[in-house]
mmCIF file of C-alpha atoms in Angstrom:
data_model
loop_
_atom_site.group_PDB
_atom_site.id
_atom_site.type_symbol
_atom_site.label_atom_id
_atom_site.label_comp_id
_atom_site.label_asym_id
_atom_site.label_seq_id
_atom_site.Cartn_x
_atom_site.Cartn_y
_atom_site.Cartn_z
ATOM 1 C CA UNK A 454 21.688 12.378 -27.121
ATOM 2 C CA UNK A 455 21.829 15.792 -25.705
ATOM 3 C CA UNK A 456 22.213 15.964 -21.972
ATOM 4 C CA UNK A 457 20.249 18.242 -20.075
ATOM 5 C CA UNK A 458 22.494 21.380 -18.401
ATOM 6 C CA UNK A 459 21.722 20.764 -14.776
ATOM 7 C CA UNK A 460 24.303 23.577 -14.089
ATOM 8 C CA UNK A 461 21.669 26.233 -15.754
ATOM 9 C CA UNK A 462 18.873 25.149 -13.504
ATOM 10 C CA UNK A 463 20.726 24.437 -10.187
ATOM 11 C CA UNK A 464 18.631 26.868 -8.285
ATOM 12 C CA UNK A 465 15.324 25.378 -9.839
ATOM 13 C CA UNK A 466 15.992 22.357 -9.484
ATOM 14 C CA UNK A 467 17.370 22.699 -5.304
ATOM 15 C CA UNK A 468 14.077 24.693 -4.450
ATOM 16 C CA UNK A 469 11.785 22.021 -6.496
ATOM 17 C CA UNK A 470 13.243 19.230 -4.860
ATOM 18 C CA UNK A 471 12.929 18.656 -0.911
ATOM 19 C CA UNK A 472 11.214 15.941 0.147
ATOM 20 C CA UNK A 473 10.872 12.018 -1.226
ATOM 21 C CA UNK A 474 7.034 11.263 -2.448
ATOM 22 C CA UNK A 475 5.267 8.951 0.128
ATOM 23 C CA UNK A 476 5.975 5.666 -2.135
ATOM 24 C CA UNK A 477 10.221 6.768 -2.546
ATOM 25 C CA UNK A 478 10.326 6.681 0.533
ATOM 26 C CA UNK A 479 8.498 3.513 1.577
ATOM 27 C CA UNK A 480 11.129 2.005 -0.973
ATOM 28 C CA UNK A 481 14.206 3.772 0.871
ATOM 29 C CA UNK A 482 13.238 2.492 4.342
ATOM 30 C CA UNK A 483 12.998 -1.190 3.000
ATOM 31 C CA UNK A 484 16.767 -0.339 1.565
ATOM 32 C CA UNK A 485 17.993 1.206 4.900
ATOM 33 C CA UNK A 486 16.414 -1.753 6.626
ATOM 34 C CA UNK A 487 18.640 -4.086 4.371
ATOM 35 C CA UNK A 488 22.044 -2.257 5.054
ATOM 36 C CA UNK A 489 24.577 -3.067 8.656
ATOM 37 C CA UNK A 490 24.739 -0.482 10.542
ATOM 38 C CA UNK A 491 27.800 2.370 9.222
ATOM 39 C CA UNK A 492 27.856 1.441 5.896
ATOM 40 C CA UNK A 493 29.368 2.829 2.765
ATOM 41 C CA UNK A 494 27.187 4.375 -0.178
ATOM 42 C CA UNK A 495 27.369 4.952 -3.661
ATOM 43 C CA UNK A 496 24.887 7.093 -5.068
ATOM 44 C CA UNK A 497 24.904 7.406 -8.873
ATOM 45 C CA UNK A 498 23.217 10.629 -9.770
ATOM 46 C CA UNK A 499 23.269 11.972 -6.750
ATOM 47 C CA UNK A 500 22.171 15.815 -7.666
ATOM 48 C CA UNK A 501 22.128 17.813 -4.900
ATOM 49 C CA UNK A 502 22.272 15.123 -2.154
ATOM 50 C CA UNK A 503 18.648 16.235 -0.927
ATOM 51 C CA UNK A 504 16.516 14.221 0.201
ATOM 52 C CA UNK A 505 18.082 10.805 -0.720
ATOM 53 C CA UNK A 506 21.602 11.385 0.574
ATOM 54 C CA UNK A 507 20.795 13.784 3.301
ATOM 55 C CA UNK A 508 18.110 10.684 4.093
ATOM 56 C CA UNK A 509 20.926 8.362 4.195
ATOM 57 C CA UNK A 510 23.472 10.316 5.940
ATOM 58 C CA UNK A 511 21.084 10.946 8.353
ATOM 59 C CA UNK A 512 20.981 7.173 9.435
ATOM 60 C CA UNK A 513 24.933 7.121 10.191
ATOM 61 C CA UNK A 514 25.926 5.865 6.704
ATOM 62 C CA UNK A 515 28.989 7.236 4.535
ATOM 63 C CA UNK A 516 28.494 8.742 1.251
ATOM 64 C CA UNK A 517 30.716 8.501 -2.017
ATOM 65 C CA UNK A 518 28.300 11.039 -4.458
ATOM 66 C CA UNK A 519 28.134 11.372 -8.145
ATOM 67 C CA UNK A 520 26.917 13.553 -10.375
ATOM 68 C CA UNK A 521 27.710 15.566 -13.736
ATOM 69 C CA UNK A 522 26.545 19.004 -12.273
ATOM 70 C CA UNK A 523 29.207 20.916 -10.585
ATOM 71 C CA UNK A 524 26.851 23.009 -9.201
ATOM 72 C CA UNK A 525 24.412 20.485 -7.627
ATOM 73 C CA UNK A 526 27.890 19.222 -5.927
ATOM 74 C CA UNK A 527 28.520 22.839 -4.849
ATOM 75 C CA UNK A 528 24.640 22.170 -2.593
ATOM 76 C CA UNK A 529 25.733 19.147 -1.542
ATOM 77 C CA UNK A 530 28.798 20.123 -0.254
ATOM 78 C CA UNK A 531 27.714 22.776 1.441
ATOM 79 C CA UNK A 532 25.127 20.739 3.132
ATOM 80 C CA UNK A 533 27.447 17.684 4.247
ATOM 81 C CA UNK A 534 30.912 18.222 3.800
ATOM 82 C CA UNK A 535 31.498 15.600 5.663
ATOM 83 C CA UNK A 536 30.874 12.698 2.472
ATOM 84 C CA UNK A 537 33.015 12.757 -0.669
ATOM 85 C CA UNK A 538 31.458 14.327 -3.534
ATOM 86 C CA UNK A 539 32.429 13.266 -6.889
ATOM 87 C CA UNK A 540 32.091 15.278 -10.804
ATOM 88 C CA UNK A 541 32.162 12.731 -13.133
ATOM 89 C CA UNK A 542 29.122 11.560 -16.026
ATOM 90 C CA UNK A 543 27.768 7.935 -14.915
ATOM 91 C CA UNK A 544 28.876 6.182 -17.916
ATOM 92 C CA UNK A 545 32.632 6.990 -17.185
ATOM 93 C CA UNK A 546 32.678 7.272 -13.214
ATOM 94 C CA UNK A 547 35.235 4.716 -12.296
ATOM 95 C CA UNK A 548 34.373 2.473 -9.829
ATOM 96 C CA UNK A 549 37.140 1.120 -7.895
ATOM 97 C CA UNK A 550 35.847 0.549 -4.467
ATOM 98 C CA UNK A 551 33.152 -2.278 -3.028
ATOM 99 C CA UNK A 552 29.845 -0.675 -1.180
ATOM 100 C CA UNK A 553 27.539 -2.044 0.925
ATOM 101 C CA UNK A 554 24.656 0.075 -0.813
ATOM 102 C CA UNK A 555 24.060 1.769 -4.407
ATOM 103 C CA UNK A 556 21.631 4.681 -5.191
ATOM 104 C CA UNK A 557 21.090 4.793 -8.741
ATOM 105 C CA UNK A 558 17.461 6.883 -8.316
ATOM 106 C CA UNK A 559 16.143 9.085 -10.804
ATOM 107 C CA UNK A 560 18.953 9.165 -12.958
ATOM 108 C CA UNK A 561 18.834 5.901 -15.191
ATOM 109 C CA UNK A 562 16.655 6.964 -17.492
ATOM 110 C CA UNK A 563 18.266 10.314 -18.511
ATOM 111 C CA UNK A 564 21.283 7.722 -20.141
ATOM 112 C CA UNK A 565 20.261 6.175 -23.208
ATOM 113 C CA UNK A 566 19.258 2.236 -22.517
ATOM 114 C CA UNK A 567 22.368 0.543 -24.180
ATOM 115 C CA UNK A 568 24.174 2.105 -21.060
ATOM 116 C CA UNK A 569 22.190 1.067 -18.377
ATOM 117 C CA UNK A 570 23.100 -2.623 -18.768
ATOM 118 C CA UNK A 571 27.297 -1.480 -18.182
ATOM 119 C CA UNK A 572 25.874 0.659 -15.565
ATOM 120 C CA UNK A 573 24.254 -2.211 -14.234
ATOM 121 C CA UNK A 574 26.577 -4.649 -14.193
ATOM 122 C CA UNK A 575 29.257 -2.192 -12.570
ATOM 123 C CA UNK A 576 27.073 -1.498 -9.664
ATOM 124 C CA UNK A 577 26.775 -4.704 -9.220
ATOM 125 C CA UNK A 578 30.391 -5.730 -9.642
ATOM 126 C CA UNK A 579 30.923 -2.985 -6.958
ATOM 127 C CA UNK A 580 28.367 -4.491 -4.174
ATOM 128 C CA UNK A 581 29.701 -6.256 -1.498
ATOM 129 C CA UNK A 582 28.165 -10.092 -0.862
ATOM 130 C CA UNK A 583 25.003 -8.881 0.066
ATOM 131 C CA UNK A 584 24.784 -5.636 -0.653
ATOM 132 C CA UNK A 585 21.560 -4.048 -1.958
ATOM 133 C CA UNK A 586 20.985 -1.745 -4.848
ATOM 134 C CA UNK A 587 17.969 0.729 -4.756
ATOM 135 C CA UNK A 588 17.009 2.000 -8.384
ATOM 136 C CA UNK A 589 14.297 3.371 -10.502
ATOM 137 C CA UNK A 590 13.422 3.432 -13.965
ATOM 138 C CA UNK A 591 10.169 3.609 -16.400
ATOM 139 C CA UNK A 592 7.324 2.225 -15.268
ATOM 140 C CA UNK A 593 5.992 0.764 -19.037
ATOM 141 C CA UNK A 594 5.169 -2.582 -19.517
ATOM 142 C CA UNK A 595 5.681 -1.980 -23.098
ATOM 143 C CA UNK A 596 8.831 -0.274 -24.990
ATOM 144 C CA UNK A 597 8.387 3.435 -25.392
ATOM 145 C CA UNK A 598 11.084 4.710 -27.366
ATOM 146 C CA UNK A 599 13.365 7.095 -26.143
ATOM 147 C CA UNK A 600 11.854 10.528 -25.575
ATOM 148 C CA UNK A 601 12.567 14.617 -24.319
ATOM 149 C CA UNK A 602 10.438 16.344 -22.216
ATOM 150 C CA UNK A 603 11.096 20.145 -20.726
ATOM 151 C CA UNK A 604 11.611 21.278 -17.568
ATOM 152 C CA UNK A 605 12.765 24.551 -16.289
ATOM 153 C CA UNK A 606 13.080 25.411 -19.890
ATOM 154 C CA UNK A 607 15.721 22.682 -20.780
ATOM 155 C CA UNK A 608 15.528 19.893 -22.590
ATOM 156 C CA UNK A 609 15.582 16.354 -20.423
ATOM 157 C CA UNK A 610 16.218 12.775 -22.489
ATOM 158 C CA UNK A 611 14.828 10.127 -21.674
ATOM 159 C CA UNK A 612 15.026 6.526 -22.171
ATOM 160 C CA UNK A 613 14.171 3.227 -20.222
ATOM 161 C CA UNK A 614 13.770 -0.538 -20.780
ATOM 162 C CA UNK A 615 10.160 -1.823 -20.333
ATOM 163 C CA UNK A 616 9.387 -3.401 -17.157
ATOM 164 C CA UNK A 617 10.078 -7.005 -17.129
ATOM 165 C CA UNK A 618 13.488 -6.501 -19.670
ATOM 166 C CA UNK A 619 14.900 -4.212 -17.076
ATOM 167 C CA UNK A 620 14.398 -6.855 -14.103
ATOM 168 C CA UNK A 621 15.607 -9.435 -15.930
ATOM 169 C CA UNK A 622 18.737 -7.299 -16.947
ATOM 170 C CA UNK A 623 19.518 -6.935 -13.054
ATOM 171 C CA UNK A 624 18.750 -10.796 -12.755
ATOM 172 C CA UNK A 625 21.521 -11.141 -15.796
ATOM 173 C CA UNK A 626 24.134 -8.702 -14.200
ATOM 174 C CA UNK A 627 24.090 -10.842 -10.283
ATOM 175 C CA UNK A 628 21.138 -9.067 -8.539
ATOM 176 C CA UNK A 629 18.153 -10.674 -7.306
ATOM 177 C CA UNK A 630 15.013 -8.751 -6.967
ATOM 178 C CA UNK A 631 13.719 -7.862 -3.337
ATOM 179 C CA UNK A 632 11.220 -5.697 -4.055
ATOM 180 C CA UNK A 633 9.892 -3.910 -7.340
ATOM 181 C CA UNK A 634 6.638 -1.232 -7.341
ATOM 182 C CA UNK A 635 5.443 1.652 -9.633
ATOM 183 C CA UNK A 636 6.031 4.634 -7.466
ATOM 184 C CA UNK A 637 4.594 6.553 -10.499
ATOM 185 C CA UNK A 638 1.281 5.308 -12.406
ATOM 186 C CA UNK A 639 1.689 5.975 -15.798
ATOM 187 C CA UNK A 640 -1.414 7.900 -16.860
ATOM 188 C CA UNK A 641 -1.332 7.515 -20.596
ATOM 189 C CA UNK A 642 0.104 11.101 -21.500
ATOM 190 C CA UNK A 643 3.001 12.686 -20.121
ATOM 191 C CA UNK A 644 3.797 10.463 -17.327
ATOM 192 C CA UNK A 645 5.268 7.659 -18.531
ATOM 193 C CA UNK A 646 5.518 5.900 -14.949
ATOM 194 C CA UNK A 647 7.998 5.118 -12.514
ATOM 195 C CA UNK A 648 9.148 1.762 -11.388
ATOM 196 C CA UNK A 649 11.243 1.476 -7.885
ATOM 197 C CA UNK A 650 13.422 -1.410 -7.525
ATOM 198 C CA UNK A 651 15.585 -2.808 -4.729
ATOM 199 C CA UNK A 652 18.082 -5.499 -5.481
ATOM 200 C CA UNK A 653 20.722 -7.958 -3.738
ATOM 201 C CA UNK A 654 23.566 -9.319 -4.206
ATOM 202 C CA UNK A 655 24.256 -12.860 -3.428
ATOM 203 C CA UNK A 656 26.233 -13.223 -0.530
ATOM 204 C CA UNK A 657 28.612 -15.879 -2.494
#
Protein backbone atom coordinates (compact mmCIF):
# COMPACT_ATOMS: atom_id res chain seq x y z
CA UNK A 1 0.00 0.00 0.00
CA UNK A 2 1.24 3.34 -0.99
CA UNK A 3 0.31 6.15 1.33
CA UNK A 4 -0.85 9.24 0.02
CA UNK A 5 1.86 12.41 0.58
CA UNK A 6 -0.34 14.69 2.59
CA UNK A 7 2.83 16.89 2.95
CA UNK A 8 2.57 17.70 -1.05
CA UNK A 9 -0.99 18.84 -0.77
CA UNK A 10 -1.02 20.62 2.66
CA UNK A 11 -2.21 23.83 1.19
CA UNK A 12 -5.03 21.96 -0.84
CA UNK A 13 -6.06 20.11 1.44
CA UNK A 14 -6.27 23.27 4.51
CA UNK A 15 -8.27 25.52 1.97
CA UNK A 16 -10.67 22.40 0.90
CA UNK A 17 -11.41 21.57 4.27
CA UNK A 18 -13.33 24.09 6.72
CA UNK A 19 -16.38 23.15 7.84
CA UNK A 20 -18.04 19.51 9.02
CA UNK A 21 -21.06 18.43 6.46
CA UNK A 22 -24.49 18.88 8.22
CA UNK A 23 -24.69 14.94 9.14
CA UNK A 24 -20.60 15.03 10.78
CA UNK A 25 -21.65 17.21 12.70
CA UNK A 26 -25.00 15.97 14.00
CA UNK A 27 -22.71 12.87 14.89
CA UNK A 28 -20.04 15.15 16.80
CA UNK A 29 -22.66 16.89 18.98
CA UNK A 30 -24.14 13.43 20.10
CA UNK A 31 -20.19 12.65 21.00
CA UNK A 32 -19.65 16.03 22.82
CA UNK A 33 -22.94 15.41 24.55
CA UNK A 34 -21.47 11.99 25.83
CA UNK A 35 -18.10 13.45 27.22
CA UNK A 36 -17.73 15.31 31.28
CA UNK A 37 -17.03 18.43 31.04
CA UNK A 38 -12.74 19.16 30.48
CA UNK A 39 -11.96 16.10 29.08
CA UNK A 40 -8.97 14.64 27.36
CA UNK A 41 -8.94 13.72 23.49
CA UNK A 42 -7.29 11.56 21.23
CA UNK A 43 -7.76 12.20 17.76
CA UNK A 44 -6.25 9.64 15.36
CA UNK A 45 -5.75 11.32 12.05
CA UNK A 46 -6.14 14.43 13.10
CA UNK A 47 -4.86 16.47 9.78
CA UNK A 48 -4.92 19.85 10.27
CA UNK A 49 -7.06 20.00 13.46
CA UNK A 50 -9.88 21.95 11.43
CA UNK A 51 -12.96 21.58 11.95
CA UNK A 52 -13.00 18.46 14.24
CA UNK A 53 -10.35 19.50 16.75
CA UNK A 54 -10.82 23.19 16.53
CA UNK A 55 -14.74 21.88 17.14
CA UNK A 56 -13.62 20.14 20.15
CA UNK A 57 -11.26 22.53 21.59
CA UNK A 58 -13.74 24.91 21.25
CA UNK A 59 -16.00 23.14 23.92
CA UNK A 60 -13.12 23.33 26.72
CA UNK A 61 -11.68 19.86 25.96
CA UNK A 62 -7.80 18.95 25.72
CA UNK A 63 -6.31 17.63 22.67
CA UNK A 64 -3.48 14.90 22.19
CA UNK A 65 -3.35 15.05 17.93
CA UNK A 66 -2.02 12.60 15.48
CA UNK A 67 -1.17 12.56 12.25
CA UNK A 68 1.62 11.42 9.62
CA UNK A 69 1.81 14.92 7.88
CA UNK A 70 4.26 17.23 9.38
CA UNK A 71 2.88 19.85 7.64
CA UNK A 72 -0.84 19.49 8.53
CA UNK A 73 0.75 19.58 12.27
CA UNK A 74 2.60 22.77 11.27
CA UNK A 75 -1.64 24.28 10.68
CA UNK A 76 -2.58 22.90 13.62
CA UNK A 77 -0.10 24.25 15.64
CA UNK A 78 -0.31 27.38 14.51
CA UNK A 79 -3.96 27.44 15.12
CA UNK A 80 -3.95 25.98 18.84
CA UNK A 81 -0.75 25.73 20.32
CA UNK A 82 -2.19 25.26 23.21
CA UNK A 83 -2.94 21.01 22.59
CA UNK A 84 -0.08 18.58 21.97
CA UNK A 85 0.43 17.69 18.50
CA UNK A 86 1.89 14.45 17.70
CA UNK A 87 3.97 12.99 14.08
CA UNK A 88 3.64 9.56 14.17
CA UNK A 89 1.66 6.91 11.34
CA UNK A 90 -1.56 5.36 13.21
CA UNK A 91 -0.44 1.89 13.08
CA UNK A 92 2.71 2.66 15.27
CA UNK A 93 1.47 5.74 17.47
CA UNK A 94 1.98 4.46 20.93
CA UNK A 95 -0.65 4.81 23.12
CA UNK A 96 0.24 5.06 26.64
CA UNK A 97 -2.29 7.28 28.20
CA UNK A 98 -6.31 6.63 29.03
CA UNK A 99 -8.86 9.34 27.28
CA UNK A 100 -12.12 10.13 27.92
CA UNK A 101 -12.81 10.55 24.02
CA UNK A 102 -11.20 9.13 20.62
CA UNK A 103 -11.49 10.74 17.11
CA UNK A 104 -10.61 8.28 14.65
CA UNK A 105 -12.68 10.31 11.60
CA UNK A 106 -11.81 10.10 8.14
CA UNK A 107 -8.75 8.36 8.48
CA UNK A 108 -9.61 4.52 8.92
CA UNK A 109 -10.04 3.75 5.70
CA UNK A 110 -6.79 5.15 4.18
CA UNK A 111 -5.02 1.95 6.45
CA UNK A 112 -5.49 -1.25 4.91
CA UNK A 113 -8.43 -3.34 6.91
CA UNK A 114 -6.15 -5.96 8.71
CA UNK A 115 -5.05 -2.78 10.73
CA UNK A 116 -8.09 -1.37 11.72
CA UNK A 117 -8.99 -4.24 14.08
CA UNK A 118 -5.27 -3.38 16.25
CA UNK A 119 -6.32 0.10 15.76
CA UNK A 120 -9.47 -0.75 17.18
CA UNK A 121 -8.78 -2.57 19.93
CA UNK A 122 -6.02 0.06 21.10
CA UNK A 123 -8.48 2.83 21.13
CA UNK A 124 -10.41 1.00 23.00
CA UNK A 125 -7.84 -0.31 25.45
CA UNK A 126 -7.05 3.47 25.81
CA UNK A 127 -10.81 4.69 26.77
CA UNK A 128 -11.53 5.32 30.11
CA UNK A 129 -14.82 3.30 31.71
CA UNK A 130 -17.12 5.07 29.72
CA UNK A 131 -15.49 6.77 27.37
CA UNK A 132 -16.86 7.17 23.82
CA UNK A 133 -15.20 6.67 20.51
CA UNK A 134 -16.47 8.67 17.41
CA UNK A 135 -15.35 6.98 14.01
CA UNK A 136 -16.13 6.59 10.41
CA UNK A 137 -15.58 4.18 7.83
CA UNK A 138 -17.25 2.80 4.38
CA UNK A 139 -20.60 2.92 4.14
CA UNK A 140 -21.03 -0.71 1.96
CA UNK A 141 -23.12 -3.27 3.06
CA UNK A 142 -21.15 -5.51 0.92
CA UNK A 143 -17.13 -5.99 0.72
CA UNK A 144 -15.58 -3.72 -1.84
CA UNK A 145 -12.10 -4.52 -2.12
CA UNK A 146 -9.56 -2.19 -1.39
CA UNK A 147 -9.34 0.68 -3.85
CA UNK A 148 -7.26 4.32 -4.97
CA UNK A 149 -8.89 7.20 -5.95
CA UNK A 150 -7.07 10.82 -6.81
CA UNK A 151 -7.24 13.85 -5.28
CA UNK A 152 -5.20 16.91 -5.67
CA UNK A 153 -3.26 14.85 -8.08
CA UNK A 154 -2.12 12.12 -5.53
CA UNK A 155 -2.97 8.92 -5.15
CA UNK A 156 -5.38 8.09 -1.88
CA UNK A 157 -5.85 4.10 -0.72
CA UNK A 158 -8.52 3.00 0.41
CA UNK A 159 -9.90 0.18 2.24
CA UNK A 160 -12.86 -0.58 4.71
CA UNK A 161 -14.78 -3.51 6.24
CA UNK A 162 -18.45 -3.76 5.10
CA UNK A 163 -20.95 -2.45 7.38
CA UNK A 164 -22.13 -4.94 9.81
CA UNK A 165 -18.25 -6.73 10.05
CA UNK A 166 -16.94 -3.40 11.12
CA UNK A 167 -19.66 -3.00 14.04
CA UNK A 168 -19.27 -6.18 15.12
CA UNK A 169 -15.37 -5.73 15.18
CA UNK A 170 -15.95 -2.71 17.72
CA UNK A 171 -18.52 -5.05 19.59
CA UNK A 172 -15.37 -7.73 19.63
CA UNK A 173 -12.67 -5.13 20.74
CA UNK A 174 -15.12 -3.73 24.21
CA UNK A 175 -17.26 -1.01 22.50
CA UNK A 176 -20.87 -0.95 22.36
CA UNK A 177 -22.59 0.86 19.64
CA UNK A 178 -24.50 4.22 20.52
CA UNK A 179 -25.22 5.37 17.42
CA UNK A 180 -24.27 4.31 13.72
CA UNK A 181 -25.61 6.40 10.31
CA UNK A 182 -24.38 6.79 6.66
CA UNK A 183 -23.25 10.35 6.62
CA UNK A 184 -22.41 9.56 2.93
CA UNK A 185 -25.00 7.60 0.55
CA UNK A 186 -23.15 5.55 -1.57
CA UNK A 187 -24.35 6.34 -5.09
CA UNK A 188 -23.14 3.35 -7.02
CA UNK A 189 -19.96 5.02 -8.70
CA UNK A 190 -17.36 6.86 -7.07
CA UNK A 191 -18.77 7.31 -3.72
CA UNK A 192 -18.50 4.41 -2.00
CA UNK A 193 -20.41 5.80 1.22
CA UNK A 194 -19.65 6.84 4.55
CA UNK A 195 -20.73 5.28 7.75
CA UNK A 196 -20.42 7.46 11.20
CA UNK A 197 -20.17 5.58 14.30
CA UNK A 198 -20.09 6.49 17.99
CA UNK A 199 -19.10 3.90 20.51
CA UNK A 200 -18.77 3.28 24.46
CA UNK A 201 -16.97 1.78 26.62
CA UNK A 202 -18.38 -0.12 29.45
CA UNK A 203 -17.99 1.58 32.51
CA UNK A 204 -16.65 -1.86 34.24
Amino acid sequence: MMKADYDSIAEHWFNARKALPPKDCELFELFLHKLPTNSKILDLGCGHGIPVAKLISAQGHRIVGVDRSEKLLTFARNAMPEHEWILSDLESVDVNSSYDGIIIWDSLFHLPRTEHLTLLRKASAALKPNGVLILSSGGSERDIPAFTDQMFGQTFFYDSFPINQLLQHCLDSGMKVIKSILVNIPNGKRDKGRLGVILQKSGT
